[in-house]
mmCIF file with all atom_site columns, C-alpha atoms and ligand atoms in Angstrom:
data_model
loop_
_atom_site.group_PDB
_atom_site.id
_atom_site.type_symbol
_atom_site.label_atom_id
_atom_site.label_alt_id
_atom_site.label_comp_id
_atom_site.label_asym_id
_atom_site.label_entity_id
_atom_site.label_seq_id
_atom_site.pdbx_PDB_ins_code
_atom_site.Cartn_x
_atom_site.Cartn_y
_atom_site.Cartn_z
_atom_site.occupancy
_atom_site.B_iso_or_equiv
_atom_site.pdbx_formal_charge
_atom_site.auth_seq_id
_atom_site.auth_comp_id
_atom_site.auth_asym_id
_atom_site.auth_atom_id
_atom_site.pdbx_PDB_model_num
ATOM   1   C CA  . UNK U 1 1   ? -3.657  13.747  28.123  1.00 0.00 ? 1112 UNK U CA  1
ATOM   2   C CA  . UNK U 1 2   ? -3.535  12.151  31.576  1.00 0.00 ? 1113 UNK U CA  1
ATOM   3   C CA  . UNK U 1 3   ? -6.941  10.623  30.882  1.00 0.00 ? 1114 UNK U CA  1
ATOM   4   C CA  . UNK U 1 4   ? -5.741  9.319   27.496  1.00 0.00 ? 1115 UNK U CA  1
ATOM   5   C CA  . UNK U 1 5   ? -2.581  7.766   28.981  1.00 0.00 ? 1116 UNK U CA  1
ATOM   6   C CA  . UNK U 1 6   ? -4.605  6.083   31.725  1.00 0.00 ? 1117 UNK U CA  1
ATOM   7   C CA  . UNK U 1 7   ? -7.014  4.503   29.208  1.00 0.00 ? 1118 UNK U CA  1
ATOM   8   C CA  . UNK U 1 8   ? -4.139  3.352   26.968  1.00 0.00 ? 1119 UNK U CA  1
ATOM   9   C CA  . UNK U 1 9   ? -2.385  1.708   29.929  1.00 0.00 ? 1120 UNK U CA  1
ATOM   10  C CA  . UNK U 1 10  ? -5.532  -0.009  31.097  1.00 0.00 ? 1121 UNK U CA  1
ATOM   11  C CA  . UNK U 1 11  ? -6.367  -1.289  27.573  1.00 0.00 ? 1122 UNK U CA  1
ATOM   12  C CA  . UNK U 1 12  ? -2.834  -2.656  27.230  1.00 0.00 ? 1123 UNK U CA  1
ATOM   13  C CA  . UNK U 1 13  ? -3.033  -4.368  30.636  1.00 0.00 ? 1124 UNK U CA  1
ATOM   14  C CA  . UNK U 1 14  ? -6.428  -5.804  29.791  1.00 0.00 ? 1125 UNK U CA  1
ATOM   15  C CA  . UNK U 1 15  ? -5.176  -7.245  26.475  1.00 0.00 ? 1126 UNK U CA  1
ATOM   16  C CA  . UNK U 1 16  ? -2.226  -8.862  28.233  1.00 0.00 ? 1127 UNK U CA  1
ATOM   17  C CA  . UNK U 1 17  ? -4.372  -10.318 30.995  1.00 0.00 ? 1128 UNK U CA  1
ATOM   18  C CA  . UNK U 1 18  ? -7.162  -11.592 28.724  1.00 0.00 ? 1129 UNK U CA  1
ATOM   19  C CA  . UNK U 1 19  ? -4.876  -12.553 25.815  1.00 0.00 ? 1130 UNK U CA  1
ATOM   20  C CA  . UNK U 1 20  ? -6.680  -10.223 23.433  1.00 0.00 ? 1131 UNK U CA  1
ATOM   21  C CA  . UNK U 1 21  ? -4.406  -9.706  20.439  1.00 0.00 ? 1132 UNK U CA  1
ATOM   22  C CA  . UNK U 1 22  ? -2.912  -6.217  20.169  1.00 0.00 ? 1133 UNK U CA  1
ATOM   23  C CA  . UNK U 1 23  ? 0.021   -4.540  18.506  1.00 0.00 ? 1134 UNK U CA  1
ATOM   24  C CA  . UNK U 1 24  ? 2.049   -3.965  21.661  1.00 0.00 ? 1135 UNK U CA  1
ATOM   25  C CA  . UNK U 1 25  ? 4.055   -0.805  22.391  1.00 0.00 ? 1136 UNK U CA  1
ATOM   26  C CA  . UNK U 1 26  ? 7.088   -1.564  20.199  1.00 0.00 ? 1137 UNK U CA  1
ATOM   27  C CA  . UNK U 1 27  ? 5.105   -1.852  16.968  1.00 0.00 ? 1138 UNK U CA  1
ATOM   28  C CA  . UNK U 1 28  ? 2.562   0.780   18.040  1.00 0.00 ? 1139 UNK U CA  1
ATOM   29  C CA  . UNK U 1 29  ? 5.328   3.392   18.341  1.00 0.00 ? 1140 UNK U CA  1
ATOM   30  C CA  . UNK U 1 30  ? 6.477   2.507   14.837  1.00 0.00 ? 1141 UNK U CA  1
ATOM   31  C CA  . UNK U 1 31  ? 2.911   2.777   13.498  1.00 0.00 ? 1142 UNK U CA  1
ATOM   32  C CA  . UNK U 1 32  ? 2.593   6.150   15.147  1.00 0.00 ? 1143 UNK U CA  1
ATOM   33  C CA  . UNK U 1 33  ? 5.715   7.366   13.301  1.00 0.00 ? 1144 UNK U CA  1
ATOM   34  C CA  . UNK U 1 34  ? 4.175   6.208   10.030  1.00 0.00 ? 1145 UNK U CA  1
ATOM   35  C CA  . UNK U 1 35  ? 0.995   8.181   10.763  1.00 0.00 ? 1146 UNK U CA  1
ATOM   36  C CA  . UNK U 1 36  ? 3.181   11.222  11.483  1.00 0.00 ? 1147 UNK U CA  1
ATOM   37  C CA  . UNK U 1 37  ? 5.103   10.800  8.224   1.00 0.00 ? 1148 UNK U CA  1
ATOM   38  C CA  . UNK U 1 38  ? 2.036   10.176  6.014   1.00 0.00 ? 1149 UNK U CA  1
ATOM   39  C CA  . UNK U 1 39  ? -0.184  12.890  7.579   1.00 0.00 ? 1150 UNK U CA  1
ATOM   40  C CA  . UNK U 1 40  ? -3.235  11.019  6.286   1.00 0.00 ? 1151 UNK U CA  1
ATOM   41  C CA  . UNK U 1 41  ? -6.713  12.389  5.750   1.00 0.00 ? 1152 UNK U CA  1
ATOM   42  C CA  . UNK U 1 42  ? -8.158  8.918   6.167   1.00 0.00 ? 1153 UNK U CA  1
ATOM   43  C CA  . UNK U 1 43  ? -6.632  5.886   7.865   1.00 0.00 ? 1154 UNK U CA  1
ATOM   44  C CA  . UNK U 1 44  ? -8.427  2.548   7.580   1.00 0.00 ? 1155 UNK U CA  1
ATOM   45  C CA  . UNK U 1 45  ? -7.698  -0.191  10.085  1.00 0.00 ? 1156 UNK U CA  1
ATOM   46  C CA  . UNK U 1 46  ? -8.925  -3.780  9.601   1.00 0.00 ? 1157 UNK U CA  1
ATOM   47  C CA  . UNK U 1 47  ? -9.120  -5.459  13.026  1.00 0.00 ? 1158 UNK U CA  1
ATOM   48  C CA  . UNK U 1 48  ? -9.912  -3.085  15.914  1.00 0.00 ? 1159 UNK U CA  1
ATOM   49  C CA  . UNK U 1 49  ? -10.016 -5.643  18.759  1.00 0.00 ? 1160 UNK U CA  1
ATOM   50  C CA  . UNK U 1 50  ? -10.604 -3.478  21.868  1.00 0.00 ? 1161 UNK U CA  1
ATOM   51  C CA  . UNK U 1 51  ? -8.953  -0.396  20.401  1.00 0.00 ? 1162 UNK U CA  1
ATOM   52  C CA  . UNK U 1 52  ? -5.303  -0.500  21.487  1.00 0.00 ? 1163 UNK U CA  1
ATOM   53  C CA  . UNK U 1 53  ? -3.790  0.363   18.079  1.00 0.00 ? 1164 UNK U CA  1
ATOM   54  C CA  . UNK U 1 54  ? -6.753  2.646   17.341  1.00 0.00 ? 1165 UNK U CA  1
ATOM   55  C CA  . UNK U 1 55  ? -5.858  4.692   20.417  1.00 0.00 ? 1166 UNK U CA  1
ATOM   56  C CA  . UNK U 1 56  ? -2.262  5.089   19.203  1.00 0.00 ? 1167 UNK U CA  1
ATOM   57  C CA  . UNK U 1 57  ? -3.419  6.120   15.725  1.00 0.00 ? 1168 UNK U CA  1
ATOM   58  C CA  . UNK U 1 58  ? -5.944  8.602   17.132  1.00 0.00 ? 1169 UNK U CA  1
ATOM   59  C CA  . UNK U 1 59  ? -3.312  10.011  19.490  1.00 0.00 ? 1170 UNK U CA  1
ATOM   60  C CA  . UNK U 1 60  ? -1.068  10.817  16.551  1.00 0.00 ? 1171 UNK U CA  1
ATOM   61  C CA  . UNK U 1 61  ? -3.915  12.188  14.392  1.00 0.00 ? 1172 UNK U CA  1
ATOM   62  C CA  . UNK U 1 62  ? -4.755  14.500  17.267  1.00 0.00 ? 1173 UNK U CA  1
ATOM   63  C CA  . UNK U 1 63  ? -1.107  15.554  17.580  1.00 0.00 ? 1174 UNK U CA  1
ATOM   64  C CA  . UNK U 1 64  ? -0.720  16.375  13.885  1.00 0.00 ? 1175 UNK U CA  1
ATOM   65  C CA  . UNK U 1 65  ? -4.148  18.040  13.842  1.00 0.00 ? 1176 UNK U CA  1
ATOM   66  C CA  . UNK U 1 66  ? -5.514  16.266  10.784  1.00 0.00 ? 1177 UNK U CA  1
ATOM   67  C CA  . UNK U 1 67  ? -7.127  13.024  9.717   1.00 0.00 ? 1178 UNK U CA  1
ATOM   68  C CA  . UNK U 1 68  ? -9.705  10.476  10.796  1.00 0.00 ? 1179 UNK U CA  1
ATOM   69  C CA  . UNK U 1 69  ? -9.565  6.758   11.486  1.00 0.00 ? 1180 UNK U CA  1
ATOM   70  C CA  . UNK U 1 70  ? -12.097 4.277   10.157  1.00 0.00 ? 1181 UNK U CA  1
ATOM   71  C CA  . UNK U 1 71  ? -11.627 1.025   12.052  1.00 0.00 ? 1182 UNK U CA  1
ATOM   72  C CA  . UNK U 1 72  ? -13.447 -2.252  11.415  1.00 0.00 ? 1183 UNK U CA  1
ATOM   73  C CA  . UNK U 1 73  ? -14.075 -5.139  13.834  1.00 0.00 ? 1184 UNK U CA  1
ATOM   74  C CA  . UNK U 1 74  ? -16.029 -8.314  13.157  1.00 0.00 ? 1185 UNK U CA  1
ATOM   75  C CA  . UNK U 1 75  ? -16.690 -9.185  16.812  1.00 0.00 ? 1186 UNK U CA  1
ATOM   76  C CA  . UNK U 1 76  ? -19.503 -6.969  18.193  1.00 0.00 ? 1187 UNK U CA  1
ATOM   77  C CA  . UNK U 1 77  ? -18.442 -7.420  21.824  1.00 0.00 ? 1188 UNK U CA  1
ATOM   78  C CA  . UNK U 1 78  ? -14.887 -6.320  21.107  1.00 0.00 ? 1189 UNK U CA  1
ATOM   79  C CA  . UNK U 1 79  ? -16.208 -3.446  19.001  1.00 0.00 ? 1190 UNK U CA  1
ATOM   80  C CA  . UNK U 1 80  ? -18.420 -2.257  21.824  1.00 0.00 ? 1191 UNK U CA  1
ATOM   81  C CA  . UNK U 1 81  ? -15.508 -2.379  24.262  1.00 0.00 ? 1192 UNK U CA  1
ATOM   82  C CA  . UNK U 1 82  ? -13.344 -0.457  21.775  1.00 0.00 ? 1193 UNK U CA  1
ATOM   83  C CA  . UNK U 1 83  ? -16.040 2.202   21.417  1.00 0.00 ? 1194 UNK U CA  1
ATOM   84  C CA  . UNK U 1 84  ? -16.189 2.660   25.138  1.00 0.00 ? 1195 UNK U CA  1
ATOM   85  C CA  . UNK U 1 85  ? -12.357 2.898   25.331  1.00 0.00 ? 1196 UNK U CA  1
ATOM   86  C CA  . UNK U 1 86  ? -12.311 5.555   22.581  1.00 0.00 ? 1197 UNK U CA  1
ATOM   87  C CA  . UNK U 1 87  ? -14.981 7.540   24.426  1.00 0.00 ? 1198 UNK U CA  1
ATOM   88  C CA  . UNK U 1 88  ? -13.148 7.324   27.743  1.00 0.00 ? 1199 UNK U CA  1
ATOM   89  C CA  . UNK U 1 89  ? -9.901  8.420   26.102  1.00 0.00 ? 1200 UNK U CA  1
ATOM   90  C CA  . UNK U 1 90  ? -11.622 11.450  24.547  1.00 0.00 ? 1201 UNK U CA  1
ATOM   91  C CA  . UNK U 1 91  ? -10.801 10.514  20.931  1.00 0.00 ? 1202 UNK U CA  1
ATOM   92  C CA  . UNK U 1 92  ? -14.216 9.355   19.734  1.00 0.00 ? 1203 UNK U CA  1
ATOM   93  C CA  . UNK U 1 93  ? -14.555 12.346  17.420  1.00 0.00 ? 1204 UNK U CA  1
ATOM   94  C CA  . UNK U 1 94  ? -11.530 11.094  15.431  1.00 0.00 ? 1205 UNK U CA  1
ATOM   95  C CA  . UNK U 1 95  ? -12.761 7.528   15.008  1.00 0.00 ? 1206 UNK U CA  1
ATOM   96  C CA  . UNK U 1 96  ? -15.513 5.923   12.963  1.00 0.00 ? 1207 UNK U CA  1
ATOM   97  C CA  . UNK U 1 97  ? -15.849 2.352   14.259  1.00 0.00 ? 1208 UNK U CA  1
ATOM   98  C CA  . UNK U 1 98  ? -17.704 -0.055  11.991  1.00 0.00 ? 1209 UNK U CA  1
ATOM   99  C CA  . UNK U 1 99  ? -18.833 -3.536  12.906  1.00 0.00 ? 1210 UNK U CA  1
ATOM   100 C CA  . UNK U 1 100 ? -18.652 -6.327  10.350  1.00 0.00 ? 1211 UNK U CA  1
ATOM   101 C CA  . UNK U 1 101 ? -16.412 -8.378  8.128   1.00 0.00 ? 1212 UNK U CA  1
ATOM   102 C CA  . UNK U 1 102 ? -13.817 -5.930  6.804   1.00 0.00 ? 1213 UNK U CA  1
ATOM   103 C CA  . UNK U 1 103 ? -14.050 -7.463  3.318   1.00 0.00 ? 1214 UNK U CA  1
ATOM   104 C CA  . UNK U 1 104 ? -17.663 -6.295  3.069   1.00 0.00 ? 1215 UNK U CA  1
ATOM   105 C CA  . UNK U 1 105 ? -17.365 -3.029  4.984   1.00 0.00 ? 1216 UNK U CA  1
ATOM   106 C CA  . UNK U 1 106 ? -14.430 -1.837  2.847   1.00 0.00 ? 1217 UNK U CA  1
ATOM   107 C CA  . UNK U 1 107 ? -16.540 -2.002  -0.315  1.00 0.00 ? 1218 UNK U CA  1
ATOM   108 C CA  . UNK U 1 108 ? -18.783 0.719   1.117   1.00 0.00 ? 1219 UNK U CA  1
ATOM   109 C CA  . UNK U 1 109 ? -16.177 3.163   2.407   1.00 0.00 ? 1220 UNK U CA  1
ATOM   110 C CA  . UNK U 1 110 ? -16.519 5.453   -0.623  1.00 0.00 ? 1221 UNK U CA  1
ATOM   111 C CA  . UNK U 1 111 ? -13.760 7.864   0.418   1.00 0.00 ? 1222 UNK U CA  1
ATOM   112 C CA  . UNK U 1 112 ? -10.085 8.207   -0.563  1.00 0.00 ? 1223 UNK U CA  1
ATOM   113 C CA  . UNK U 1 113 ? -7.756  6.311   1.779   1.00 0.00 ? 1224 UNK U CA  1
ATOM   114 C CA  . UNK U 1 114 ? -4.126  7.345   2.401   1.00 0.00 ? 1225 UNK U CA  1
ATOM   115 C CA  . UNK U 1 115 ? -3.115  4.762   4.958   1.00 0.00 ? 1226 UNK U CA  1
ATOM   116 C CA  . UNK U 1 116 ? -4.324  1.167   5.249   1.00 0.00 ? 1227 UNK U CA  1
ATOM   117 C CA  . UNK U 1 117 ? -3.440  -0.869  8.345   1.00 0.00 ? 1228 UNK U CA  1
ATOM   118 C CA  . UNK U 1 118 ? -4.113  -4.596  8.007   1.00 0.00 ? 1229 UNK U CA  1
ATOM   119 C CA  . UNK U 1 119 ? -4.354  -6.329  11.383  1.00 0.00 ? 1230 UNK U CA  1
ATOM   120 C CA  . UNK U 1 120 ? -7.268  -8.747  10.975  1.00 0.00 ? 1231 UNK U CA  1
ATOM   121 C CA  . UNK U 1 121 ? -7.286  -12.465 10.054  1.00 0.00 ? 1232 UNK U CA  1
ATOM   122 C CA  . UNK U 1 122 ? -4.158  -13.104 7.967   1.00 0.00 ? 1233 UNK U CA  1
ATOM   123 C CA  . UNK U 1 123 ? -5.851  -14.928 5.078   1.00 0.00 ? 1234 UNK U CA  1
ATOM   124 C CA  . UNK U 1 124 ? -8.057  -11.891 4.499   1.00 0.00 ? 1235 UNK U CA  1
ATOM   125 C CA  . UNK U 1 125 ? -5.298  -9.307  4.030   1.00 0.00 ? 1236 UNK U CA  1
ATOM   126 C CA  . UNK U 1 126 ? -5.408  -9.751  0.265   1.00 0.00 ? 1237 UNK U CA  1
ATOM   127 C CA  . UNK U 1 127 ? -9.238  -9.746  -0.041  1.00 0.00 ? 1238 UNK U CA  1
ATOM   128 C CA  . UNK U 1 128 ? -9.281  -6.598  2.145   1.00 0.00 ? 1239 UNK U CA  1
ATOM   129 C CA  . UNK U 1 129 ? -6.624  -4.939  0.005   1.00 0.00 ? 1240 UNK U CA  1
ATOM   130 C CA  . UNK U 1 130 ? -8.604  -5.818  -3.140  1.00 0.00 ? 1241 UNK U CA  1
ATOM   131 C CA  . UNK U 1 131 ? -11.839 -4.471  -1.648  1.00 0.00 ? 1242 UNK U CA  1
ATOM   132 C CA  . UNK U 1 132 ? -10.296 -1.096  -0.759  1.00 0.00 ? 1243 UNK U CA  1
ATOM   133 C CA  . UNK U 1 133 ? -7.937  -0.769  -3.745  1.00 0.00 ? 1244 UNK U CA  1
ATOM   134 C CA  . UNK U 1 134 ? -10.284 1.487   -5.799  1.00 0.00 ? 1245 UNK U CA  1
ATOM   135 C CA  . UNK U 1 135 ? -10.258 3.966   -2.895  1.00 0.00 ? 1246 UNK U CA  1
ATOM   136 C CA  . UNK U 1 136 ? -6.488  3.992   -2.330  1.00 0.00 ? 1247 UNK U CA  1
ATOM   137 C CA  . UNK U 1 137 ? -4.710  7.194   -3.304  1.00 0.00 ? 1248 UNK U CA  1
ATOM   138 C CA  . UNK U 1 138 ? -1.608  6.898   -5.472  1.00 0.00 ? 1249 UNK U CA  1
ATOM   139 C CA  . UNK U 1 139 ? 1.322   6.345   -3.063  1.00 0.00 ? 1250 UNK U CA  1
ATOM   140 C CA  . UNK U 1 140 ? -1.013  5.350   -0.230  1.00 0.00 ? 1251 UNK U CA  1
ATOM   141 C CA  . UNK U 1 141 ? 0.887   3.588   2.540   1.00 0.00 ? 1252 UNK U CA  1
ATOM   142 C CA  . UNK U 1 142 ? -0.035  -0.023  3.265   1.00 0.00 ? 1253 UNK U CA  1
ATOM   143 C CA  . UNK U 1 143 ? 0.980   -1.470  6.625   1.00 0.00 ? 1254 UNK U CA  1
ATOM   144 C CA  . UNK U 1 144 ? 0.618   -5.184  7.289   1.00 0.00 ? 1255 UNK U CA  1
ATOM   145 C CA  . UNK U 1 145 ? 1.104   -6.544  10.789  1.00 0.00 ? 1256 UNK U CA  1
ATOM   146 C CA  . UNK U 1 146 ? 2.215   -10.063 11.748  1.00 0.00 ? 1257 UNK U CA  1
ATOM   147 C CA  . UNK U 1 147 ? 4.260   -10.604 8.600   1.00 0.00 ? 1258 UNK U CA  1
ATOM   148 C CA  . UNK U 1 148 ? 6.693   -12.690 10.674  1.00 0.00 ? 1259 UNK U CA  1
ATOM   149 C CA  . UNK U 1 149 ? 4.245   -15.134 12.224  1.00 0.00 ? 1260 UNK U CA  1
ATOM   150 C CA  . UNK U 1 150 ? 1.580   -15.051 9.495   1.00 0.00 ? 1261 UNK U CA  1
ATOM   151 C CA  . UNK U 1 151 ? 3.563   -14.924 6.231   1.00 0.00 ? 1262 UNK U CA  1
ATOM   152 C CA  . UNK U 1 152 ? 2.248   -18.275 4.929   1.00 0.00 ? 1263 UNK U CA  1
ATOM   153 C CA  . UNK U 1 153 ? -1.388  -17.316 5.396   1.00 0.00 ? 1264 UNK U CA  1
ATOM   154 C CA  . UNK U 1 154 ? -0.979  -13.898 3.775   1.00 0.00 ? 1265 UNK U CA  1
ATOM   155 C CA  . UNK U 1 155 ? 1.257   -15.129 0.945   1.00 0.00 ? 1266 UNK U CA  1
ATOM   156 C CA  . UNK U 1 156 ? -1.135  -13.868 -1.767  1.00 0.00 ? 1267 UNK U CA  1
ATOM   157 C CA  . UNK U 1 157 ? -1.017  -10.356 -0.271  1.00 0.00 ? 1268 UNK U CA  1
ATOM   158 C CA  . UNK U 1 158 ? 2.787   -10.402 0.141   1.00 0.00 ? 1269 UNK U CA  1
ATOM   159 C CA  . UNK U 1 159 ? 3.415   -11.816 -3.356  1.00 0.00 ? 1270 UNK U CA  1
ATOM   160 C CA  . UNK U 1 160 ? 1.164   -9.170  -4.857  1.00 0.00 ? 1271 UNK U CA  1
ATOM   161 C CA  . UNK U 1 161 ? 2.631   -6.176  -3.027  1.00 0.00 ? 1272 UNK U CA  1
ATOM   162 C CA  . UNK U 1 162 ? 6.284   -7.311  -3.195  1.00 0.00 ? 1273 UNK U CA  1
ATOM   163 C CA  . UNK U 1 163 ? 6.082   -7.851  -6.948  1.00 0.00 ? 1274 UNK U CA  1
ATOM   164 C CA  . UNK U 1 164 ? 4.500   -4.455  -7.666  1.00 0.00 ? 1275 UNK U CA  1
ATOM   165 C CA  . UNK U 1 165 ? 5.389   -1.894  -5.025  1.00 0.00 ? 1276 UNK U CA  1
ATOM   166 C CA  . UNK U 1 166 ? 8.304   -0.711  -2.979  1.00 0.00 ? 1277 UNK U CA  1
ATOM   167 C CA  . UNK U 1 167 ? 8.168   -2.651  0.298   1.00 0.00 ? 1278 UNK U CA  1
ATOM   168 C CA  . UNK U 1 168 ? 10.118  -2.599  3.564   1.00 0.00 ? 1279 UNK U CA  1
ATOM   169 C CA  . UNK U 1 169 ? 10.080  -5.377  6.139   1.00 0.00 ? 1280 UNK U CA  1
ATOM   170 C CA  . UNK U 1 170 ? 10.675  -4.315  9.763   1.00 0.00 ? 1281 UNK U CA  1
ATOM   171 C CA  . UNK U 1 171 ? 11.383  -6.875  12.480  1.00 0.00 ? 1282 UNK U CA  1
ATOM   172 C CA  . UNK U 1 172 ? 10.604  -6.219  16.131  1.00 0.00 ? 1283 UNK U CA  1
ATOM   173 C CA  . UNK U 1 173 ? 11.630  -7.832  19.356  1.00 0.00 ? 1284 UNK U CA  1
ATOM   174 C CA  . UNK U 1 174 ? 8.383   -7.693  21.287  1.00 0.00 ? 1285 UNK U CA  1
ATOM   175 C CA  . UNK U 1 175 ? 7.290   -8.404  24.785  1.00 0.00 ? 1286 UNK U CA  1
ATOM   176 C CA  . UNK U 1 176 ? 3.822   -9.954  24.558  1.00 0.00 ? 1287 UNK U CA  1
ATOM   177 C CA  . UNK U 1 177 ? 2.623   -13.052 26.408  1.00 0.00 ? 1288 UNK U CA  1
ATOM   178 C CA  . UNK U 1 178 ? 1.954   -14.879 23.116  1.00 0.00 ? 1289 UNK U CA  1
ATOM   179 C CA  . UNK U 1 179 ? 4.865   -13.796 20.834  1.00 0.00 ? 1290 UNK U CA  1
ATOM   180 C CA  . UNK U 1 180 ? 8.340   -12.263 21.223  1.00 0.00 ? 1291 UNK U CA  1
ATOM   181 C CA  . UNK U 1 181 ? 9.429   -11.599 17.644  1.00 0.00 ? 1292 UNK U CA  1
ATOM   182 C CA  . UNK U 1 182 ? 7.403   -10.482 14.658  1.00 0.00 ? 1293 UNK U CA  1
ATOM   183 C CA  . UNK U 1 183 ? 7.482   -8.159  11.653  1.00 0.00 ? 1294 UNK U CA  1
ATOM   184 C CA  . UNK U 1 184 ? 5.476   -5.447  9.931   1.00 0.00 ? 1295 UNK U CA  1
ATOM   185 C CA  . UNK U 1 185 ? 5.684   -4.725  6.228   1.00 0.00 ? 1296 UNK U CA  1
ATOM   186 C CA  . UNK U 1 186 ? 5.217   -1.305  4.707   1.00 0.00 ? 1297 UNK U CA  1
ATOM   187 C CA  . UNK U 1 187 ? 4.352   -0.928  1.029   1.00 0.00 ? 1298 UNK U CA  1
ATOM   188 C CA  . UNK U 1 188 ? 3.880   2.179   -1.087  1.00 0.00 ? 1299 UNK U CA  1
ATOM   189 C CA  . UNK U 1 189 ? 0.877   1.613   -3.314  1.00 0.00 ? 1300 UNK U CA  1
ATOM   190 C CA  . UNK U 1 190 ? 1.004   2.663   -6.977  1.00 0.00 ? 1301 UNK U CA  1
ATOM   191 C CA  . UNK U 1 191 ? -2.153  2.990   -9.017  1.00 0.00 ? 1302 UNK U CA  1
ATOM   192 C CA  . UNK U 1 192 ? -1.939  0.838   -12.137 1.00 0.00 ? 1303 UNK U CA  1
ATOM   193 C CA  . UNK U 1 193 ? -1.284  2.957   -15.211 1.00 0.00 ? 1304 UNK U CA  1
ATOM   194 C CA  . UNK U 1 194 ? -4.249  3.170   -17.576 1.00 0.00 ? 1305 UNK U CA  1
ATOM   195 C CA  . UNK U 1 195 ? -2.179  2.533   -20.737 1.00 0.00 ? 1306 UNK U CA  1
HETATM 196 C C1  . SAM Z 2 .   ? -4.806  -8.796  15.992  1.00 0.00 ? 1270 SAM Z C1  1
HETATM 197 S S1  . SAM Z 2 .   ? -6.407  -8.318  16.468  1.00 0.00 ? 1270 SAM Z S1  1
HETATM 198 C C2  . SAM Z 2 .   ? -6.400  -6.584  16.218  1.00 0.00 ? 1270 SAM Z C2  1
HETATM 199 C C3  . SAM Z 2 .   ? -5.556  -5.877  17.186  1.00 0.00 ? 1270 SAM Z C3  1
HETATM 200 C C4  . SAM Z 2 .   ? -5.677  -4.379  17.127  1.00 0.00 ? 1270 SAM Z C4  1
HETATM 201 N N1  . SAM Z 2 .   ? -5.362  -3.855  15.819  1.00 0.00 ? 1270 SAM Z N1  1
HETATM 202 C C5  . SAM Z 2 .   ? -4.739  -3.770  18.138  1.00 0.00 ? 1270 SAM Z C5  1
HETATM 203 O O1  . SAM Z 2 .   ? -3.523  -3.721  17.869  1.00 0.00 ? 1270 SAM Z O1  1
HETATM 204 O O2  . SAM Z 2 .   ? -5.213  -3.404  19.215  1.00 0.00 ? 1270 SAM Z O2  1
HETATM 205 C C6  . SAM Z 2 .   ? -7.365  -8.889  15.139  1.00 0.00 ? 1270 SAM Z C6  1
HETATM 206 C C7  . SAM Z 2 .   ? -8.826  -8.528  15.233  1.00 0.00 ? 1270 SAM Z C7  1
HETATM 207 O O3  . SAM Z 2 .   ? -9.406  -8.690  13.934  1.00 0.00 ? 1270 SAM Z O3  1
HETATM 208 C C8  . SAM Z 2 .   ? -10.715 -9.147  14.081  1.00 0.00 ? 1270 SAM Z C8  1
HETATM 209 N N2  . SAM Z 2 .   ? -11.091 -9.766  12.795  1.00 0.00 ? 1270 SAM Z N2  1
HETATM 210 C C9  . SAM Z 2 .   ? -10.776 -11.005 12.344  1.00 0.00 ? 1270 SAM Z C9  1
HETATM 211 N N3  . SAM Z 2 .   ? -11.251 -11.172 11.099  1.00 0.00 ? 1270 SAM Z N3  1
HETATM 212 C C10 . SAM Z 2 .   ? -11.845 -10.009 10.747  1.00 0.00 ? 1270 SAM Z C10 1
HETATM 213 C C11 . SAM Z 2 .   ? -12.520 -9.563  9.574   1.00 0.00 ? 1270 SAM Z C11 1
HETATM 214 N N4  . SAM Z 2 .   ? -12.627 -10.354 8.501   1.00 0.00 ? 1270 SAM Z N4  1
HETATM 215 N N5  . SAM Z 2 .   ? -13.023 -8.315  9.573   1.00 0.00 ? 1270 SAM Z N5  1
HETATM 216 C C12 . SAM Z 2 .   ? -12.886 -7.497  10.647  1.00 0.00 ? 1270 SAM Z C12 1
HETATM 217 N N6  . SAM Z 2 .   ? -12.264 -7.871  11.779  1.00 0.00 ? 1270 SAM Z N6  1
HETATM 218 C C13 . SAM Z 2 .   ? -11.743 -9.104  11.835  1.00 0.00 ? 1270 SAM Z C13 1
HETATM 219 C C14 . SAM Z 2 .   ? -10.652 -10.106 15.254  1.00 0.00 ? 1270 SAM Z C14 1
HETATM 220 O O4  . SAM Z 2 .   ? -11.926 -10.280 15.860  1.00 0.00 ? 1270 SAM Z O4  1
HETATM 221 C C15 . SAM Z 2 .   ? -9.644  -9.407  16.165  1.00 0.00 ? 1270 SAM Z C15 1
HETATM 222 O O5  . SAM Z 2 .   ? -10.288 -8.640  17.152  1.00 0.00 ? 1270 SAM Z O5  1
#
């Protein structure tokens, strides 16, 4: 665990120093609680960056003793850095990192998904949701980051989920060099009825 904590701290410091977007500890702790509550078999994350949130998710999957993370990153250099961070932290076996545009990768996942974490480019939250929807289990948990700062760009996603599912908006005071207040939205997905 010492090794894991050291990698997490160094990834966080590196994101702060290089202005690489990351969740930050306040929202990451909240995400971790969601993983604990859902006890997912499969978590899908859109937007890996260098693996900060992926490390938190993997930490909790390891703690609850179940589940895998599929995480998708469009930038190959960031993906390669994330892979190396996962290896150093000893959680590689829990993570399947895929490189590409999440909208295309999601089409090929072919496995039931219990928890979707959207943290990529805001305008693609809805296309990503649509691409993975056939694989979502009934009552899958959807988590969207940056709903405070990015609401306009993800309006199609928010309109869709708020009009159909139970949603909860959570605001956070955060301490990141580029933002100090933002929100995450949780939605409970319902499969459309076939009648
Ligand atoms: C906010 S960062 C992710 C932060 C990460 N979840 C964390 O907390 O450590 C967003 C990432 O999404 C990636 N990205 C943007 N558009 C994408 C897309 N269409 N598919 C996959 N990744 C994308 C960016 O390259 C960037 O690294």
